Amino acid sequence: GAWSRRNLLLSGVAAGTAAASGAGPASAASFPGLGEQKGPFEVDPKEAVVVGDAADKASIDAKKTVQALQDEAVAALDSLQKDAQADLVPMIKPLGISDLRRATNTINNLMDDSSAAGTQRLQRLMIQTKYQMEEDLPMPISKKGVVQPRGEKRLARIEEALKNYVIYSKQLLEFIP
């Protein structure tokens, strides 16, 4: 009856409130003297083992592509600092993410298995941030089709994605001699 549905609803609300007020994700215990613990796919570029030919034309082209995309992100970040309403849509290329994936796959293939785990992690992070950035880059459009100014939250998301992209890109380039 209505009484049991009401009890069920109230218990669900109570459980949802308890979950929402939680203290966030749990982290591993830190031990004195051990320092910051790394995740399983975080690899120090200084410890990376390159088994492929980094002087190969494909490897050099891959590095240039990653560097060019990084430079483009830095330029976009600079233009947003100067003008929060800057038009960055030309940055979105039809095959931009596939070019990034192709270049980073070439870099991944240069590494041994454990080093490749680190470069693949950065590859995934770069693709994710590039996707997020490209989702927010176009100016918002109203229901009537009128272009609106970029809001603070959208601008913050774009800037965060650009900054993260540059960080991950620099980390990836450290793996290549």
Tab-separated table of N, CA, C and O in Angstrom, residues 65-153:
chain	number	residue	atom	x	y	z
A	65	THR	N	53.986	16.158	-34.341
A	65	THR	CA	52.532	16.304	-34.254
A	65	THR	C	52.106	16.613	-32.828
A	65	THR	O	51.310	17.531	-32.598
A	66	VAL	N	52.640	15.866	-31.861
A	66	VAL	CA	52.297	16.111	-30.452
A	66	VAL	C	52.751	17.507	-30.045
A	66	VAL	O	52.019	18.237	-29.369
A	67	GLN	N	53.942	17.910	-30.479
A	67	GLN	CA	54.461	19.243	-30.150
A	67	GLN	C	53.590	20.336	-30.782
A	67	GLN	O	53.287	21.342	-30.137
A	68	ALA	N	53.172	20.133	-32.036
A	68	ALA	CA	52.339	21.129	-32.717
A	68	ALA	C	50.983	21.282	-32.016
A	68	ALA	O	50.498	22.402	-31.835
A	69	LEU	N	50.390	20.159	-31.611
A	69	LEU	CA	49.112	20.218	-30.897
A	69	LEU	C	49.285	20.886	-29.536
A	69	LEU	O	48.408	21.613	-29.070
A	70	GLN	N	50.419	20.633	-28.896
A	70	GLN	CA	50.704	21.286	-27.610
A	70	GLN	C	50.852	22.798	-27.810
A	70	GLN	O	50.298	23.583	-27.041
A	71	ASP	N	51.597	23.205	-28.841
A	71	ASP	CA	51.781	24.629	-29.129
A	71	ASP	C	50.441	25.302	-29.433
A	71	ASP	O	50.201	26.443	-29.025
A	72	GLU	N	49.578	24.586	-30.144
A	72	GLU	CA	48.247	25.107	-30.456
A	72	GLU	C	47.433	25.329	-29.178
A	72	GLU	O	46.745	26.328	-29.037
A	73	ALA	N	47.538	24.401	-28.231
A	73	ALA	CA	46.819	24.529	-26.962
A	73	ALA	C	47.363	25.703	-26.147
A	73	ALA	O	46.599	26.452	-25.533
A	74	VAL	N	48.689	25.891	-26.148
A	74	VAL	CA	49.303	27.025	-25.436
A	74	VAL	C	48.842	28.339	-26.058
A	74	VAL	O	48.486	29.292	-25.341
A	75	ALA	N	48.803	28.401	-27.388
A	75	ALA	CA	48.352	29.616	-28.078
A	75	ALA	C	46.886	29.905	-27.758
A	75	ALA	O	46.501	31.065	-27.547
A	76	ALA	N	46.067	28.864	-27.701
A	76	ALA	CA	44.654	29.041	-27.369
A	76	ALA	C	44.495	29.552	-25.939
A	76	ALA	O	43.670	30.437	-25.670
A	77	LEU	N	45.295	29.020	-25.043
A	77	LEU	CA	45.264	29.464	-23.645
A	77	LEU	C	45.667	30.936	-23.549
A	77	LEU	O	45.022	31.710	-22.833
A	78	ASP	N	46.702	31.313	-24.292
A	78	ASP	CA	47.133	32.719	-24.307
A	78	ASP	C	46.042	33.629	-24.851
A	78	ASP	O	45.791	34.704	-24.301
A	79	SER	N	45.385	33.209	-25.936
A	79	SER	CA	44.341	34.058	-26.516
A	79	SER	C	43.131	34.162	-25.585
A	79	SER	O	42.484	35.205	-25.532
A	80	LEU	N	42.855	33.112	-24.806
A	80	LEU	CA	41.758	33.193	-23.829
A	80	LEU	C	42.110	34.121	-22.669
A	80	LEU	O	41.228	34.746	-22.090
A	81	GLN	N	43.391	34.173	-22.323
A	81	GLN	CA	43.817	35.088	-21.264
A	81	GLN	C	43.608	36.530	-21.703
A	81	GLN	O	43.246	37.383	-20.900
A	82	LYS	N	43.855	36.806	-22.990
A	82	LYS	CA	43.699	38.163	-23.524
A	82	LYS	C	42.238	38.501	-23.769
A	82	LYS	O	41.815	39.632	-23.543
A	83	ASP	N	41.472	37.524	-24.290
A	83	ASP	CA	40.071	37.756	-24.633
A	83	ASP	C	39.277	36.485	-24.322
A	83	ASP	O	39.393	35.488	-25.027
A	84	ALA	N	38.454	36.550	-23.260
A	84	ALA	CA	37.691	35.375	-22.830
A	84	ALA	C	36.670	34.931	-23.878
A	84	ALA	O	36.193	33.805	-23.843
A	85	GLN	N	36.345	35.821	-24.819
A	85	GLN	CA	35.357	35.497	-25.854
A	85	GLN	C	36.025	35.178	-27.197
A	85	GLN	O	35.367	35.182	-28.231
A	86	ALA	N	37.311	34.888	-27.188
A	86	ALA	CA	38.041	34.595	-28.426
A	86	ALA	C	37.430	33.390	-29.140
A	86	ALA	O	36.995	32.423	-28.502
A	87	ASP	N	37.395	33.461	-30.469
A	87	ASP	CA	36.846	32.366	-31.272
A	87	ASP	C	37.928	31.308	-31.470
A	87	ASP	O	38.912	31.534	-32.175
A	88	LEU	N	37.740	30.165	-30.850
A	88	LEU	CA	38.725	29.086	-30.923
A	88	LEU	C	38.238	27.907	-31.768
A	88	LEU	O	38.869	26.864	-31.797
A	89	VAL	N	37.122	28.076	-32.446
A	89	VAL	CA	36.564	26.983	-33.250
A	89	VAL	C	37.538	26.499	-34.329
A	89	VAL	O	37.595	25.298	-34.597
A	90	PRO	N	38.366	27.386	-34.944
A	90	PRO	CA	39.313	26.873	-35.941
A	90	PRO	C	40.288	25.827	-35.390
A	90	PRO	O	40.894	25.082	-36.155
A	91	MET	N	40.426	25.768	-34.065
A	91	MET	CA	41.280	24.754	-33.445
A	91	MET	C	40.727	23.343	-33.622
A	91	MET	O	41.466	22.367	-33.576
A	92	ILE	N	39.413	23.246	-33.800
A	92	ILE	CA	38.764	21.936	-33.906
A	92	ILE	C	38.918	21.432	-35.339
A	92	ILE	O	38.383	22.004	-36.272
A	93	LYS	N	39.691	20.381	-35.493
A	93	LYS	CA	39.921	19.787	-36.807
A	93	LYS	C	39.041	18.538	-36.947
A	93	LYS	O	38.816	17.837	-35.962
A	94	PRO	N	38.580	18.240	-38.161
A	94	PRO	CA	37.724	17.062	-38.333
A	94	PRO	C	38.357	15.760	-37.817
A	94	PRO	O	37.678	14.921	-37.264
A	95	LEU	N	39.652	15.593	-38.003
A	95	LEU	CA	40.317	14.362	-37.569
A	95	LEU	C	41.370	14.653	-36.501
A	95	LEU	O	42.372	13.941	-36.402
A	96	GLY	N	41.166	15.684	-35.704
A	96	GLY	CA	42.145	16.095	-34.706
A	96	GLY	C	42.470	15.025	-33.689
A	96	GLY	O	43.643	14.759	-33.400
A	97	ILE	N	41.446	14.382	-33.170
A	97	ILE	CA	41.675	13.347	-32.158
A	97	ILE	C	42.320	12.116	-32.798
A	97	ILE	O	43.193	11.490	-32.196
A	98	SER	N	41.946	11.807	-34.032
A	98	SER	CA	42.574	10.641	-34.681
A	98	SER	C	44.045	10.925	-35.000
A	98	SER	O	44.885	10.027	-34.912
A	99	ASP	N	44.369	12.180	-35.358
A	99	ASP	CA	45.781	12.533	-35.574
A	99	ASP	C	46.562	12.389	-34.278
A	99	ASP	O	47.684	11.871	-34.264
A	100	LEU	N	45.954	12.843	-33.175
A	100	LEU	CA	46.594	12.708	-31.866
A	100	LEU	C	46.781	11.236	-31.517
A	100	LEU	O	47.851	10.824	-31.074
A	101	ARG	N	45.746	10.443	-31.742
A	101	ARG	CA	45.826	9.008	-31.429
A	101	ARG	C	46.906	8.327	-32.279
A	101	ARG	O	47.681	7.523	-31.777
A	102	ARG	N	46.971	8.663	-33.550
A	102	ARG	CA	47.967	8.052	-34.447
A	102	ARG	C	49.383	8.397	-33.970
A	102	ARG	O	50.257	7.524	-33.893
A	103	ALA	N	49.606	9.678	-33.635
A	103	ALA	CA	50.936	10.106	-33.188
A	103	ALA	C	51.308	9.450	-31.862
A	103	ALA	O	52.430	8.959	-31.691
A	104	THR	N	50.366	9.408	-30.926
A	104	THR	CA	50.672	8.821	-29.622
A	104	THR	C	50.802	7.303	-29.710
A	104	THR	O	51.573	6.717	-28.947
A	105	ASN	N	50.092	6.670	-30.626
A	105	ASN	CA	50.287	5.223	-30.831
A	105	ASN	C	51.706	4.941	-31.319
A	105	ASN	O	52.323	3.965	-30.900
A	106	THR	N	52.218	5.793	-32.198
A	106	THR	CA	53.597	5.630	-32.678
A	106	THR	C	54.569	5.739	-31.508
A	106	THR	O	55.515	4.949	-31.397
A	107	ILE	N	54.321	6.712	-30.627
A	107	ILE	CA	55.182	6.874	-29.444
A	107	ILE	C	55.052	5.662	-28.520
A	107	ILE	O	56.056	5.155	-28.013
A	108	ASN	N	53.823	5.177	-28.327
A	108	ASN	CA	53.610	3.985	-27.491
A	108	ASN	C	54.395	2.790	-28.022
A	108	ASN	O	54.954	2.007	-27.253
A	109	ASN	N	54.432	2.652	-29.344
A	109	ASN	CA	55.097	1.505	-29.956
A	109	ASN	C	56.619	1.555	-29.826
A	109	ASN	O	57.284	0.552	-30.054
A	110	LEU	N	57.157	2.712	-29.464
A	110	LEU	CA	58.603	2.827	-29.246
A	110	LEU	C	59.027	2.251	-27.906
A	110	LEU	O	60.195	1.935	-27.709
A	111	MET	N	58.085	2.126	-26.980
A	111	MET	CA	58.406	1.777	-25.595
A	111	MET	C	58.305	0.279	-25.333
A	111	MET	O	57.598	-0.437	-26.034
A	112	ASP	N	58.995	-0.150	-24.270
A	112	ASP	CA	58.772	-1.514	-23.795
A	112	ASP	C	57.416	-1.535	-23.089
A	112	ASP	O	56.778	-0.501	-22.925
A	113	ASP	N	56.957	-2.712	-22.663
A	113	ASP	CA	55.604	-2.848	-22.128
A	113	ASP	C	55.327	-1.968	-20.912
A	113	ASP	O	54.296	-1.311	-20.846
A	114	SER	N	56.231	-1.942	-19.950
A	114	SER	CA	55.953	-1.169	-18.738
A	114	SER	C	56.009	0.332	-19.025
A	114	SER	O	55.219	1.101	-18.482
A	115	SER	N	56.906	0.774	-19.890
A	115	SER	CA	56.970	2.192	-20.263
A	115	SER	C	55.750	2.572	-21.094
A	115	SER	O	55.214	3.677	-20.969
A	116	ALA	N	55.313	1.656	-21.953
A	116	ALA	CA	54.141	1.913	-22.790
A	116	ALA	C	52.894	2.110	-21.935
A	116	ALA	O	52.005	2.874	-22.305
A	117	ALA	N	52.837	1.453	-20.780
A	117	ALA	CA	51.686	1.654	-19.884
A	117	ALA	C	51.615	3.116	-19.472
A	117	ALA	O	50.524	3.696	-19.391
A	118	GLY	N	52.761	3.728	-19.224
A	118	GLY	CA	52.790	5.143	-18.854
A	118	GLY	C	52.410	6.054	-20.003
A	118	GLY	O	51.658	7.014	-19.830
A	119	THR	N	52.908	5.750	-21.208
A	119	THR	CA	52.577	6.604	-22.352
A	119	THR	C	51.117	6.415	-22.771
A	119	THR	O	50.464	7.370	-23.183
A	120	GLN	N	50.594	5.201	-22.615
A	120	GLN	CA	49.185	4.967	-22.946
A	120	GLN	C	48.263	5.699	-21.976
A	120	GLN	O	47.213	6.199	-22.375
A	121	ARG	N	48.654	5.780	-20.713
A	121	ARG	CA	47.883	6.542	-19.730
A	121	ARG	C	47.811	8.009	-20.155
A	121	ARG	O	46.747	8.616	-20.174
A	122	LEU	N	48.964	8.567	-20.526
A	122	LEU	CA	48.987	9.958	-20.964
A	122	LEU	C	48.201	10.133	-22.261
A	122	LEU	O	47.516	11.145	-22.441
A	123	GLN	N	48.261	9.153	-23.146
A	123	GLN	CA	47.493	9.201	-24.381
A	123	GLN	C	45.996	9.295	-24.071
A	123	GLN	O	45.293	10.143	-24.626
A	124	ARG	N	45.531	8.443	-23.161
A	124	ARG	CA	44.104	8.460	-22.796
A	124	ARG	C	43.713	9.803	-22.184
A	124	ARG	O	42.664	10.367	-22.503
A	125	LEU	N	44.564	10.322	-21.297
A	125	LEU	CA	44.280	11.604	-20.653
A	125	LEU	C	44.257	12.749	-21.671
A	125	LEU	O	43.407	13.641	-21.602
A	126	MET	N	45.193	12.723	-22.626
A	126	MET	CA	45.239	13.772	-23.649
A	126	MET	C	44.003	13.723	-24.543
A	126	MET	O	43.419	14.766	-24.853
A	127	ILE	N	43.603	12.536	-24.937
A	127	ILE	CA	42.427	12.402	-25.794
A	127	ILE	C	41.185	12.864	-25.042
A	127	ILE	O	40.339	13.580	-25.596
A	128	GLN	N	41.079	12.491	-23.774
A	128	GLN	CA	39.919	12.901	-22.979
A	128	GLN	C	39.862	14.424	-22.839
A	128	GLN	O	38.813	15.028	-23.031
A	129	THR	N	40.999	15.062	-22.513
A	129	THR	CA	40.975	16.512	-22.336
A	129	THR	C	40.751	17.225	-23.667
A	129	THR	O	40.074	18.249	-23.705
A	130	LYS	N	41.297	16.673	-24.755
A	130	LYS	CA	41.061	17.280	-26.079
A	130	LYS	C	39.574	17.198	-26.428
A	130	LYS	O	38.994	18.156	-26.922
A	131	TYR	N	38.949	16.070	-26.128
A	131	TYR	CA	37.521	15.916	-26.392
A	131	TYR	C	36.714	16.921	-25.554
A	131	TYR	O	35.825	17.593	-26.068
A	132	GLN	N	37.030	17.020	-24.259
A	132	GLN	CA	36.317	17.960	-23.387
A	132	GLN	C	36.496	19.395	-23.874
A	132	GLN	O	35.548	20.174	-23.889
A	133	MET	N	37.707	19.728	-24.273
A	133	MET	CA	38.005	21.066	-24.759
A	133	MET	C	37.196	21.358	-26.022
A	133	MET	O	36.582	22.418	-26.145
A	134	GLU	N	37.182	20.421	-26.960
A	134	GLU	CA	36.473	20.626	-28.218
A	134	GLU	C	34.957	20.690	-28.028
A	134	GLU	O	34.267	21.318	-28.816
A	135	GLU	N	34.455	20.047	-26.983
A	135	GLU	CA	33.029	20.129	-26.685
A	135	GLU	C	32.634	21.535	-26.239
A	135	GLU	O	31.551	22.009	-26.553
A	136	ASP	N	33.509	22.200	-25.497
A	136	ASP	CA	33.191	23.507	-24.926
A	136	ASP	C	33.691	24.687	-25.755
A	136	ASP	O	33.299	25.819	-25.488
A	137	LEU	N	34.575	24.464	-26.733
A	137	LEU	CA	35.147	25.586	-27.491
A	137	LEU	C	34.124	26.434	-28.246
A	137	LEU	O	34.216	27.653	-28.211
A	138	PRO	N	33.150	25.842	-28.951
A	138	PRO	CA	32.205	26.690	-29.680
A	138	PRO	C	31.411	27.581	-28.719
A	138	PRO	O	31.125	27.187	-27.593
A	139	MET	N	31.092	28.767	-29.183
A	139	MET	CA	30.305	29.676	-28.366
A	139	MET	C	28.907	29.084	-28.187
A	139	MET	O	28.369	28.457	-29.098
A	140	PRO	N	28.302	29.297	-27.012
A	140	PRO	CA	26.949	28.776	-26.805
A	140	PRO	C	25.943	29.471	-27.719
A	140	PRO	O	26.120	30.640	-28.054
A	141	ILE	N	24.916	28.747	-28.110
A	141	ILE	CA	23.884	29.285	-28.996
A	141	ILE	C	22.535	29.139	-28.296
A	141	ILE	O	22.218	28.071	-27.755
A	142	SER	N	21.747	30.212	-28.315
A	142	SER	CA	20.434	30.184	-27.663
A	142	SER	C	19.473	29.312	-28.468
A	142	SER	O	19.765	28.898	-29.583
A	143	LYS	N	18.299	29.085	-27.909
A	143	LYS	CA	17.293	28.265	-28.600
A	143	LYS	C	16.832	28.932	-29.888
A	143	LYS	O	16.353	28.272	-30.799
A	144	LYS	N	16.984	30.259	-29.962
A	144	LYS	CA	16.590	30.997	-31.168
A	144	LYS	C	17.721	31.086	-32.182
A	144	LYS	O	17.582	31.715	-33.210
A	145	GLY	N	18.877	30.475	-31.869
A	145	GLY	CA	19.993	30.457	-32.803
A	145	GLY	C	20.929	31.648	-32.680
A	145	GLY	O	21.758	31.873	-33.550
A	146	VAL	N	20.805	32.401	-31.599
A	146	VAL	CA	21.651	33.571	-31.402
A	146	VAL	C	22.895	33.156	-30.613
A	146	VAL	O	22.790	32.488	-29.581
A	147	VAL	N	24.051	33.553	-31.110
A	147	VAL	CA	25.302	33.230	-30.431
A	147	VAL	C	25.384	34.030	-29.139
A	147	VAL	O	25.168	35.241	-29.124
A	148	GLN	N	25.684	33.332	-28.054
A	148	GLN	CA	25.766	33.947	-26.726
A	148	GLN	C	27.236	34.096	-26.322
A	148	GLN	O	28.091	33.365	-26.807
A	149	PRO	N	27.517	35.006	-25.394
A	149	PRO	CA	28.895	35.090	-24.889
A	149	PRO	C	29.229	33.855	-24.053
A	149	PRO	O	28.346	33.214	-23.486
A	150	ARG	N	30.508	33.537	-23.999
A	150	ARG	CA	30.982	32.387	-23.233
A	150	ARG	C	30.889	32.724	-21.751
A	150	ARG	O	31.388	33.747	-21.303
A	151	GLY	N	30.276	31.842	-20.969
A	151	GLY	CA	30.115	32.058	-19.537
A	151	GLY	C	31.367	31.693	-18.753
A	151	GLY	O	32.289	31.073	-19.279
A	152	GLU	N	31.384	32.077	-17.478
A	152	GLU	CA	32.543	31.831	-16.617
A	152	GLU	C	32.835	30.342	-16.463
A	152	GLU	O	33.989	29.930	-16.498
A	153	LYS	N	31.778	29.538	-16.275
A	153	LYS	CA	31.992	28.102	-16.049
A	153	LYS	C	32.519	27.415	-17.303
A	153	LYS	O	33.409	26.570	-17.226
